[in-house]
N, CA, C and O atoms as a DFTB+ gen file, in Angstrom:
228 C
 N C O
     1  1      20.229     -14.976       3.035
     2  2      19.899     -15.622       4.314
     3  2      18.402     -15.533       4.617
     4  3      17.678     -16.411       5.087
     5  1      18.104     -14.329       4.259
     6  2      16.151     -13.930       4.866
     7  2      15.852     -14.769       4.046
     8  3      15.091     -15.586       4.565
     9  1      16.182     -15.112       2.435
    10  2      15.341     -15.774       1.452
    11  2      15.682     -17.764       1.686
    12  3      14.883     -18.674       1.467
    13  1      16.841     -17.847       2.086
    14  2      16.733     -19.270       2.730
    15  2      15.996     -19.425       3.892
    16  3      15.389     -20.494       3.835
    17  1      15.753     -18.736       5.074
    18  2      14.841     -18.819       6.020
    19  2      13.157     -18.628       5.721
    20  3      12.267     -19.013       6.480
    21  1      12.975     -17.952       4.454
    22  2      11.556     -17.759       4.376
    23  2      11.315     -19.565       3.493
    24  3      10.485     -20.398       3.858
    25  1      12.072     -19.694       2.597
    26  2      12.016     -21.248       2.127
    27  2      11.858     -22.223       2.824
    28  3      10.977     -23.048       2.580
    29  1      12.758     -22.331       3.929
    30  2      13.075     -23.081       4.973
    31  2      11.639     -23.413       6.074
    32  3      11.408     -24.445       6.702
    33  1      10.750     -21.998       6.010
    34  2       9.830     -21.812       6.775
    35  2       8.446     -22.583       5.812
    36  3       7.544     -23.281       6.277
    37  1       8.634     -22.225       4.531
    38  2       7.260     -22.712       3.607
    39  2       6.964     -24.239       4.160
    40  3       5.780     -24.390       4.461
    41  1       7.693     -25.262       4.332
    42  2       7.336     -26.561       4.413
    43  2       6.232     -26.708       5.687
    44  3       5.302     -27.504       5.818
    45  1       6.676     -25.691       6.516
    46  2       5.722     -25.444       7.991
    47  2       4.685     -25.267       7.749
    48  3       3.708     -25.994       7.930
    49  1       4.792     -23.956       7.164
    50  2       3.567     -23.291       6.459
    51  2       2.297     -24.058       5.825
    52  3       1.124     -23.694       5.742
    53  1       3.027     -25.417       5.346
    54  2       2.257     -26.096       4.309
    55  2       1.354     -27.401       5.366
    56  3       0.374     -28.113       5.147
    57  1       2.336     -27.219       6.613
    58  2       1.534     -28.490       7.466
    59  2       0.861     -27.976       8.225
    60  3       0.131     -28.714       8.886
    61  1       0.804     -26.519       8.466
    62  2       0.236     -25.834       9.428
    63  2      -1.518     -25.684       8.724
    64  3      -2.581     -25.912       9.301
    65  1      -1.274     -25.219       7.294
    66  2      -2.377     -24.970       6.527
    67  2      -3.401     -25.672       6.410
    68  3      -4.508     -25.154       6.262
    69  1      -3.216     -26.973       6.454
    70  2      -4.021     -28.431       6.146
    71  2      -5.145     -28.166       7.605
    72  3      -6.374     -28.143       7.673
    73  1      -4.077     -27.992       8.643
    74  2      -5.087     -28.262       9.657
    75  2      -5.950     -26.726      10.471
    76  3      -6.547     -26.641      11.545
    77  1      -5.703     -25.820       9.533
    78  2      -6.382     -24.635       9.753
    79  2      -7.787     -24.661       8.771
    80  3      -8.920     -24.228       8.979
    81  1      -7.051     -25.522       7.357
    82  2      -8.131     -25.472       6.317
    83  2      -9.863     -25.758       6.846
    84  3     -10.848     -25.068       6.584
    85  1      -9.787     -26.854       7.555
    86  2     -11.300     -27.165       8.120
    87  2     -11.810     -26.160       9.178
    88  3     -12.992     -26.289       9.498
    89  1     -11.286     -25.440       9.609
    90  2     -11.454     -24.313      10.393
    91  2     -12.874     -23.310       9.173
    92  3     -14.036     -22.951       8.983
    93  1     -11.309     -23.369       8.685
    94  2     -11.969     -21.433       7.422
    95  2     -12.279     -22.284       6.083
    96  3     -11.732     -21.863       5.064
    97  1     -12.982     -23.275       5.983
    98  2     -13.146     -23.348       4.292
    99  2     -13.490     -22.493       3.378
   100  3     -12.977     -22.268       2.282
   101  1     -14.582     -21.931       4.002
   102  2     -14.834     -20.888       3.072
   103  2     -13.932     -19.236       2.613
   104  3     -14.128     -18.489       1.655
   105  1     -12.887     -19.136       3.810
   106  2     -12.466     -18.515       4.009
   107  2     -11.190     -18.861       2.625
   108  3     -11.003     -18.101       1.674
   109  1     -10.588     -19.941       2.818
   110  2      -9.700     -20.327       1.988
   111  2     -10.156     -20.810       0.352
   112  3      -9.560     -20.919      -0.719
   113  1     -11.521     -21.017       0.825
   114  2     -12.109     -21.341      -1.086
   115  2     -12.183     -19.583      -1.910
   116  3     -12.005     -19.453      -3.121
   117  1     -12.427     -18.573      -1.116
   118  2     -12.766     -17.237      -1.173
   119  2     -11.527     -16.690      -1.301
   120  3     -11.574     -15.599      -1.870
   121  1     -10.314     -17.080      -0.947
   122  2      -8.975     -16.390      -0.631
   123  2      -8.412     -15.795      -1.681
   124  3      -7.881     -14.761      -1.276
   125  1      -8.192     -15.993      -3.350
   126  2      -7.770     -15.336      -4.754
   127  2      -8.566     -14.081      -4.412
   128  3      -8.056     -12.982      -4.192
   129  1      -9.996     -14.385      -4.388
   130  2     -10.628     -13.039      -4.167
   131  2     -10.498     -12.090      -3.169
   132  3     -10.623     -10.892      -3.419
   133  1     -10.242     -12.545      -1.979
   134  2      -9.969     -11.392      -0.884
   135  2      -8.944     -11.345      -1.287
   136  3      -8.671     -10.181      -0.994
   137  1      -7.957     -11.786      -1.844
   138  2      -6.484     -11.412      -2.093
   139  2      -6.482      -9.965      -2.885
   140  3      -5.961      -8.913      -2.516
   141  1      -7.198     -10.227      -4.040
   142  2      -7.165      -9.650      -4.705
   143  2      -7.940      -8.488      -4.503
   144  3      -7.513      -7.415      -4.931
   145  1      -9.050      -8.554      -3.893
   146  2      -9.858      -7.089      -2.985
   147  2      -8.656      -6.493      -1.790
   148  3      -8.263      -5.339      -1.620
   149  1      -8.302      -7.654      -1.131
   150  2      -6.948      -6.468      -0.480
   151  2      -6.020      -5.948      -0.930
   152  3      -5.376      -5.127      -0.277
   153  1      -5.646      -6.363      -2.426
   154  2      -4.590      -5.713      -2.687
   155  2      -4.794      -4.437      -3.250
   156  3      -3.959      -3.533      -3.264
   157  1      -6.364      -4.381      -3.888
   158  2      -6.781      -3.153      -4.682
   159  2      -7.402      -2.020      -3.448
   160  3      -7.738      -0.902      -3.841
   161  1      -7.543      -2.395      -1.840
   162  2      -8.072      -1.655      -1.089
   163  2      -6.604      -1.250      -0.346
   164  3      -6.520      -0.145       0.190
   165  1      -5.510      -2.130      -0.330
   166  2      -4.510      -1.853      -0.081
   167  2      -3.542      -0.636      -0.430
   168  3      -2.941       0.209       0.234
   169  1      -3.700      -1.005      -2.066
   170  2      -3.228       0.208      -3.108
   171  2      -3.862       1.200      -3.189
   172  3      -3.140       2.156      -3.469
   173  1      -5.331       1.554      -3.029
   174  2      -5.980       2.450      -2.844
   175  2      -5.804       3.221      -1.259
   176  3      -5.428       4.384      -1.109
   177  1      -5.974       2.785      -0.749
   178  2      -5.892       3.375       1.034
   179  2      -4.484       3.899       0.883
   180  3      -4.364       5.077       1.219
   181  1      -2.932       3.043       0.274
   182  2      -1.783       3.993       0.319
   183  2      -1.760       5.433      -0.504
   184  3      -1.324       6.568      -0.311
   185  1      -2.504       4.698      -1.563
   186  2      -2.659       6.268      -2.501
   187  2      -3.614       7.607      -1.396
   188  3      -3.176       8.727      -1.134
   189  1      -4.451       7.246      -1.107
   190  2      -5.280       8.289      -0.304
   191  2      -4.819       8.876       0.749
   192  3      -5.297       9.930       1.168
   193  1      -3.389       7.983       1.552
   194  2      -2.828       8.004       2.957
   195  2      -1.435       9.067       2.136
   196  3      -1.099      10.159       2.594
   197  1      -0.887       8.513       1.052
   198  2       0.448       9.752       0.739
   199  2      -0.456      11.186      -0.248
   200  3       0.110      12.250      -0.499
   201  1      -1.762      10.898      -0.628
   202  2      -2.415      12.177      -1.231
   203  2      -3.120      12.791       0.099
   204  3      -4.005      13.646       0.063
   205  1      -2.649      12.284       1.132
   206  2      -3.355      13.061       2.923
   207  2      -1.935      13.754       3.092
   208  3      -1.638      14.948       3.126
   209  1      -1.324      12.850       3.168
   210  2       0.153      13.549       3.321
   211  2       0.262      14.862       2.458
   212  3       0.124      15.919       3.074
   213  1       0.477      14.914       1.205
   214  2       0.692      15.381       0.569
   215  2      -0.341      17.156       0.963
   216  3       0.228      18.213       1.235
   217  1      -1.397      17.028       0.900
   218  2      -2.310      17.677       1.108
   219  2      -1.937      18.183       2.303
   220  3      -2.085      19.405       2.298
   221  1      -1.358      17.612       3.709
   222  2      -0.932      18.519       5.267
   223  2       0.362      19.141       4.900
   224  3       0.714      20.122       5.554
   225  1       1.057      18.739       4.018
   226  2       2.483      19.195       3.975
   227  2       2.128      20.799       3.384
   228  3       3.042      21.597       3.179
């Protein structure tokens, strides 16, 4: 059901995007790369946040 509603939702997604695009161009020409810098600052910050944990316990 969540995975037919998130499908169901993409077509939105896709008309919503067009008219945000002229907003952020650069934002969206840049986006693989921030993707990919958030995911490695992402994975890093959880590692440092359960090795904090780890370290108060």
């Amino acid at each position: 059901m969540v995975i037919y509603k998130i499908i169901d939702f993409f077509p939105k997604l896709l008309v919503i995007f067009p008219k945000l695009t002229p907003i952020f161009p650069r934002i969206f020409d840049h986006f693989p790369k921030l993707f990919k810098v958030f995911t490695k600052l992402a994975s890093s910050s959880w590692q440092d946040f359960f090795n904090i944990n780890r370290i108060n316990i």
